[in-house]
């Protein structure tokens, strides 16, 4: 049977693998397809497609967009998007600048908690990538401010921690529209993290086309309830590991995977 891992990050956002390393690992594991879905970036897709040329692996162009809805963070995955769209590039440019400003804002909040971390330490780690909290967490470990990235999230920058800043200046509606506009399918990522199932009908009205039913932290009961929601709202079912390489060593590529048929269903459902 053919399988696909539809949720991964490379060093173009907060993962640690290069696109070529990701494709090589997917190939070693015998996956048939892997979606490169970096946070607010499509920069890793070209190299992944190149690495997958003349191999059995299919690279699915994707993105994971961070949006804000009534003060909460909502991640929207976009599959089979036109990564060369000018409209997308313009929006990602704006979001990148916003992410840089957000890092400074989070560092300021950390400072007020007595944790002094320089912006350079963070940007040294993120390099040319779309900067985020994982880079801050890694910088904190490097500077000896915490002993692990988990501690950084738990004590300081996790969604419910004191130095957390949401601050994504795009709504789910805008992200869903953009993804559809550039030929893609918009999928609600890891709905258990959002934990607001009552918002799903609204997102469906915006044009949401799928839901990430299979995810490492989803229990059997969650999977069943999301499958029921998918059926009820006629949503495509997806799933993936949310692989981040060494940034989250406990999550292995392909540890959550879905039958390749779901990729075919996604292709047929494209606008
Ligand atoms: P950001 O896009 O800057 O909001 O960061 C989101 C990313 O931070 C997620 O994709 C994960 O990689 C990481 N993250 C968020 N919460 C946690 C957590 N509690 N533990 C470890 N990593 C986390
Ligand atoms: Zn991430
Ligand atoms: Fe996410
Ligand atoms: Fe992710």
Short mmCIF file of C-alpha atoms and ligand atoms in Angstrom, two decimals:
data_model
loop_
_atom_site.label_atom_id
_atom_site.label_comp_id
_atom_site.label_asym_id
_atom_site.label_seq_id
_atom_site.Cartn_x
_atom_site.Cartn_y
_atom_site.Cartn_z
CA UNK A 1 0.00 0.00 0.00
CA UNK A 2 1.16 3.53 -0.77
CA UNK A 3 1.40 6.12 2.00
CA UNK A 4 1.90 9.86 2.31
CA UNK A 5 3.04 12.14 5.14
CA UNK A 6 1.21 15.40 4.49
CA UNK A 7 2.65 17.65 7.19
CA UNK A 8 6.38 18.41 7.47
CA UNK A 9 8.72 21.34 8.09
CA UNK A 10 12.19 22.02 6.70
CA UNK A 11 14.87 24.54 7.66
CA UNK A 12 12.96 27.07 5.56
CA UNK A 13 10.72 27.43 8.60
CA UNK A 14 11.41 25.80 11.97
CA UNK A 15 12.44 22.31 10.94
CA UNK A 16 16.10 21.30 10.80
CA UNK A 17 16.24 19.13 7.64
CA UNK A 18 17.10 20.55 4.25
CA UNK A 19 14.44 19.75 1.63
CA UNK A 20 16.85 17.21 0.09
CA UNK A 21 17.39 15.49 3.45
CA UNK A 22 13.63 15.36 3.96
CA UNK A 23 13.08 13.75 0.57
CA UNK A 24 15.91 11.28 1.18
CA UNK A 25 14.43 10.28 4.53
CA UNK A 26 10.95 9.91 3.01
CA UNK A 27 12.45 7.70 0.33
CA UNK A 28 14.34 5.59 2.88
CA UNK A 29 11.07 5.07 4.75
CA UNK A 30 9.29 3.95 1.60
CA UNK A 31 6.75 6.77 1.56
CA UNK A 32 5.13 7.51 -1.80
CA UNK A 33 4.51 11.19 -1.15
CA UNK A 34 5.58 13.90 1.24
CA UNK A 35 4.09 17.38 1.55
CA UNK A 36 6.52 20.19 2.33
CA UNK A 37 4.39 22.48 4.50
CA UNK A 38 6.60 25.14 6.06
CA UNK A 39 5.17 27.90 8.24
CA UNK A 40 4.39 30.90 6.03
CA UNK A 41 7.01 29.91 3.45
CA UNK A 42 7.20 28.04 0.15
CA UNK A 43 10.96 28.47 -0.16
CA UNK A 44 11.79 24.80 0.45
CA UNK A 45 9.50 23.38 -2.21
CA UNK A 46 11.72 23.91 -5.26
CA UNK A 47 14.69 22.08 -3.74
CA UNK A 48 12.42 19.25 -2.56
CA UNK A 49 10.93 18.85 -6.05
CA UNK A 50 14.44 18.86 -7.49
CA UNK A 51 15.62 16.21 -5.02
CA UNK A 52 12.61 14.06 -5.84
CA UNK A 53 13.19 14.15 -9.60
CA UNK A 54 13.79 10.66 -11.02
CA UNK A 55 12.79 9.06 -7.72
CA UNK A 56 9.66 7.27 -6.58
CA UNK A 57 8.81 10.07 -4.17
CA UNK A 58 6.18 12.65 -5.00
CA UNK A 59 6.59 16.06 -3.36
CA UNK A 60 3.30 17.84 -2.69
CA UNK A 61 3.69 21.63 -2.65
CA UNK A 62 2.13 22.96 0.51
CA UNK A 63 2.22 25.63 3.20
CA UNK A 64 1.06 26.00 6.80
CA UNK A 65 -0.26 29.49 7.36
CA UNK A 66 -0.50 30.98 10.84
CA UNK A 67 -3.65 33.04 11.23
CA UNK A 68 -5.42 34.78 14.06
CA UNK A 69 -9.11 34.45 14.82
CA UNK A 70 -10.51 36.34 17.82
CA UNK A 71 -7.12 36.28 19.54
CA UNK A 72 -6.43 32.60 18.95
CA UNK A 73 -3.90 31.01 16.65
CA UNK A 74 -5.38 28.95 13.81
CA UNK A 75 -3.08 27.01 11.48
CA UNK A 76 -4.37 26.56 7.95
CA UNK A 77 -2.61 24.13 5.63
CA UNK A 78 -2.70 24.79 1.89
CA UNK A 79 -2.12 21.86 -0.49
CA UNK A 80 -1.28 21.76 -4.19
CA UNK A 81 -0.85 25.50 -4.27
CA UNK A 82 0.81 27.49 -7.03
CA UNK A 83 4.03 28.25 -5.19
CA UNK A 84 5.05 30.77 -7.86
CA UNK A 85 2.01 32.99 -7.41
CA UNK A 86 2.89 36.67 -7.11
CA UNK A 87 -0.11 37.22 -4.88
CA UNK A 88 1.19 34.56 -2.50
CA UNK A 89 4.74 35.98 -2.57
CA UNK A 90 3.47 39.45 -1.68
CA UNK A 91 1.44 38.14 1.24
CA UNK A 92 4.31 35.97 2.51
CA UNK A 93 6.62 38.96 2.35
CA UNK A 94 4.23 40.88 4.58
CA UNK A 95 3.85 37.91 6.94
CA UNK A 96 7.63 37.44 7.16
CA UNK A 97 8.11 41.06 8.22
CA UNK A 98 5.35 40.61 10.74
CA UNK A 99 7.04 37.46 12.10
CA UNK A 100 10.30 39.37 12.56
CA UNK A 101 8.46 42.11 14.46
CA UNK A 102 6.72 39.44 16.53
CA UNK A 103 10.06 37.93 17.57
CA UNK A 104 11.10 41.36 18.88
CA UNK A 105 7.81 41.67 20.72
CA UNK A 106 8.19 38.24 22.34
CA UNK A 107 11.79 39.10 23.36
CA UNK A 108 10.50 42.27 24.98
CA UNK A 109 7.98 40.27 26.97
CA UNK A 110 10.73 37.83 27.97
CA UNK A 111 12.81 40.81 29.05
CA UNK A 112 10.06 42.02 31.32
CA UNK A 113 10.14 38.56 32.92
CA UNK A 114 13.87 38.95 33.52
CA UNK A 115 14.94 36.77 30.59
CA UNK A 116 17.43 38.67 28.46
CA UNK A 117 17.77 37.25 24.98
CA UNK A 118 19.22 39.20 22.06
CA UNK A 119 17.41 39.22 18.74
CA UNK A 120 20.69 38.27 17.00
CA UNK A 121 20.77 34.96 18.90
CA UNK A 122 17.37 34.13 17.43
CA UNK A 123 18.09 35.31 13.90
CA UNK A 124 21.45 33.48 13.90
CA UNK A 125 19.43 30.29 14.30
CA UNK A 126 16.57 31.11 11.94
CA UNK A 127 18.97 32.34 9.26
CA UNK A 128 16.98 33.03 6.10
CA UNK A 129 13.98 31.08 7.38
CA UNK A 130 10.59 32.35 8.43
CA UNK A 131 11.34 33.06 12.14
CA UNK A 132 9.15 31.71 14.91
CA UNK A 133 8.93 30.53 18.47
CA UNK A 134 10.92 27.36 17.83
CA UNK A 135 13.91 29.51 16.90
CA UNK A 136 13.44 31.53 20.08
CA UNK A 137 13.25 28.31 22.09
CA UNK A 138 16.43 27.00 20.48
CA UNK A 139 18.22 30.31 21.15
CA UNK A 140 17.14 30.11 24.80
CA UNK A 141 18.66 26.62 25.07
CA UNK A 142 21.85 27.79 23.37
CA UNK A 143 22.19 30.73 25.77
CA UNK A 144 21.59 28.46 28.76
CA UNK A 145 18.35 30.20 29.73
CA UNK A 146 16.41 26.92 29.71
CA UNK A 147 17.52 23.32 29.49
CA UNK A 148 15.23 22.27 26.62
CA UNK A 149 12.96 23.73 23.99
CA UNK A 150 10.01 22.09 25.76
CA UNK A 151 10.91 24.03 28.90
CA UNK A 152 11.04 27.25 26.87
CA UNK A 153 7.51 26.61 25.58
CA UNK A 154 6.14 25.38 28.87
CA UNK A 155 7.52 28.20 31.01
CA UNK A 156 7.67 31.14 28.64
CA UNK A 157 6.47 31.09 25.05
CA UNK A 158 3.83 28.34 24.80
CA UNK A 159 0.29 29.39 23.86
CA UNK A 160 -0.70 29.76 27.50
CA UNK A 161 2.61 31.05 28.84
CA UNK A 162 3.45 34.60 29.94
CA UNK A 163 5.66 35.71 27.02
CA UNK A 164 3.30 34.36 24.34
CA UNK A 165 2.29 36.67 21.54
CA UNK A 166 -0.16 35.56 18.85
CA UNK A 167 0.00 38.58 16.56
CA UNK A 168 -0.51 37.00 13.15
CA UNK A 169 -1.93 39.68 10.91
CA UNK A 170 -4.02 37.50 8.68
CA UNK A 171 -7.41 35.91 9.35
CA UNK A 172 -8.39 32.32 8.58
CA UNK A 173 -10.84 33.69 6.02
CA UNK A 174 -8.07 35.55 4.18
CA UNK A 175 -5.72 32.55 4.27
CA UNK A 176 -8.42 30.17 3.04
CA UNK A 177 -9.33 32.55 0.21
CA UNK A 178 -5.70 33.02 -0.78
CA UNK A 179 -5.03 29.27 -0.82
CA UNK A 180 -8.12 28.65 -2.99
CA UNK A 181 -7.20 31.56 -5.22
CA UNK A 182 -3.84 30.00 -6.03
CA UNK A 183 -5.36 26.63 -6.89
CA UNK A 184 -4.97 24.95 -3.54
CA UNK A 185 -7.08 23.20 -0.95
CA UNK A 186 -7.31 24.78 2.50
CA UNK A 187 -7.18 22.33 5.39
CA UNK A 188 -7.58 22.98 9.11
CA UNK A 189 -4.35 21.79 10.79
CA UNK A 190 -4.29 19.75 14.03
CA UNK A 191 -7.84 20.65 15.16
CA UNK A 192 -7.13 19.32 18.66
CA UNK A 193 -4.68 22.18 19.33
CA UNK A 194 -7.34 24.70 18.33
CA UNK A 195 -9.87 22.75 20.38
CA UNK A 196 -12.74 24.88 19.06
CA UNK A 197 -14.75 22.53 16.86
CA UNK A 198 -17.66 24.96 16.93
CA UNK A 199 -15.65 27.29 14.67
CA UNK A 200 -15.40 24.71 11.91
CA UNK A 201 -18.78 25.50 10.23
CA UNK A 202 -17.68 29.13 9.94
CA UNK A 203 -14.38 28.10 8.35
CA UNK A 204 -16.31 25.85 5.96
CA UNK A 205 -18.32 28.89 4.89
CA UNK A 206 -15.06 30.69 4.17
CA UNK A 207 -14.12 27.81 1.86
CA UNK A 208 -12.26 25.32 4.04
CA UNK A 209 -11.87 22.12 2.01
CA UNK A 210 -10.36 19.66 4.45
CA UNK A 211 -9.45 18.73 7.98
CA UNK A 212 -6.28 17.14 9.38
CA UNK A 213 -7.84 14.10 10.99
CA UNK A 214 -4.65 12.10 11.52
CA UNK A 215 -2.03 13.78 13.72
CA UNK A 216 0.41 12.39 16.32
CA UNK A 217 -1.47 13.74 19.33
CA UNK A 218 -4.95 12.80 18.09
CA UNK A 219 -6.49 10.02 20.13
CA UNK A 220 -8.73 7.40 18.58
CA UNK A 221 -11.77 9.26 19.91
CA UNK A 222 -10.56 12.52 18.34
CA UNK A 223 -9.93 10.80 15.01
CA UNK A 224 -13.46 9.42 15.03
CA UNK A 225 -14.99 12.74 15.92
CA UNK A 226 -13.00 14.58 13.20
CA UNK A 227 -13.94 11.88 10.69
CA UNK A 228 -17.59 12.53 11.56
CA UNK A 229 -17.06 16.28 11.12
CA UNK A 230 -15.37 15.65 7.77
CA UNK A 231 -18.35 13.66 6.61
CA UNK A 232 -20.85 16.18 7.92
CA UNK A 233 -19.22 19.15 6.22
CA UNK A 234 -17.97 17.27 3.16
CA UNK A 235 -14.31 17.89 4.02
CA UNK A 236 -11.31 16.05 2.63
CA UNK A 237 -9.44 14.02 5.24
CA UNK A 238 -5.69 14.55 5.60
CA UNK A 239 -2.97 13.70 8.08
CA UNK A 240 0.71 13.90 8.80
CA UNK A 241 3.46 13.80 11.38
CA UNK A 242 4.31 17.53 11.64
CA UNK A 243 7.93 16.47 11.34
CA UNK A 244 10.45 19.12 12.48
CA UNK A 245 13.70 17.12 12.33
CA UNK A 246 15.98 17.58 15.34
CA UNK A 247 13.88 20.49 16.59
CA UNK A 248 11.35 17.85 17.73
CA UNK A 249 13.39 14.65 17.77
CA UNK A 250 10.58 12.58 19.26
CA UNK A 251 8.43 13.08 16.14
CA UNK A 252 9.68 10.88 13.30
CA UNK A 253 8.90 11.45 9.64
CA UNK A 254 6.06 9.16 8.56
CA UNK A 255 5.11 8.34 12.16
CA UNK A 256 1.66 9.59 11.12
CA UNK A 257 0.84 8.83 7.50
CA UNK A 258 -2.25 8.44 5.35
CA UNK A 259 -3.12 6.22 2.38
CA UNK A 260 -1.99 7.78 -0.89
CA UNK A 261 -5.60 7.70 -2.14
CA UNK A 262 -6.24 10.80 -0.05
CA UNK A 263 -3.73 12.67 -2.21
CA UNK A 264 -5.67 11.58 -5.28
CA UNK A 265 -8.92 12.74 -3.71
CA UNK A 266 -7.27 16.08 -2.99
CA UNK A 267 -6.13 16.41 -6.60
CA UNK A 268 -9.62 15.68 -7.90
CA UNK A 269 -11.14 18.24 -5.53
CA UNK A 270 -8.93 21.10 -6.71
CA UNK A 271 -10.84 24.15 -7.89
P1 LIG B 1 5.00 30.01 15.75
O1 LIG B 1 4.71 29.71 14.29
O2 LIG B 1 6.14 30.95 15.93
O3 LIG B 1 3.77 30.40 16.52
O4 LIG B 1 5.49 28.64 16.35
C1 LIG B 1 4.68 27.50 16.23
C2 LIG B 1 5.60 26.31 16.31
O5 LIG B 1 6.16 26.26 17.61
C3 LIG B 1 4.89 24.99 16.13
O6 LIG B 1 4.79 24.62 14.80
C4 LIG B 1 5.84 24.07 16.84
O7 LIG B 1 6.95 23.83 16.03
C5 LIG B 1 6.32 24.91 17.99
N1 LIG B 1 5.54 24.72 19.25
C6 LIG B 1 4.40 25.34 19.63
N2 LIG B 1 4.03 24.95 20.87
C7 LIG B 1 4.96 24.05 21.27
C8 LIG B 1 5.16 23.29 22.46
N3 LIG B 1 4.33 23.38 23.50
N4 LIG B 1 6.22 22.47 22.51
C9 LIG B 1 7.09 22.37 21.48
N5 LIG B 1 6.96 23.07 20.35
C10 LIG B 1 5.91 23.90 20.24
ZN1 LIG B 2 6.70 24.47 13.56
FE1 LIG B 3 0.82 23.91 13.20
FE1 LIG B 4 3.32 22.22 11.46
#
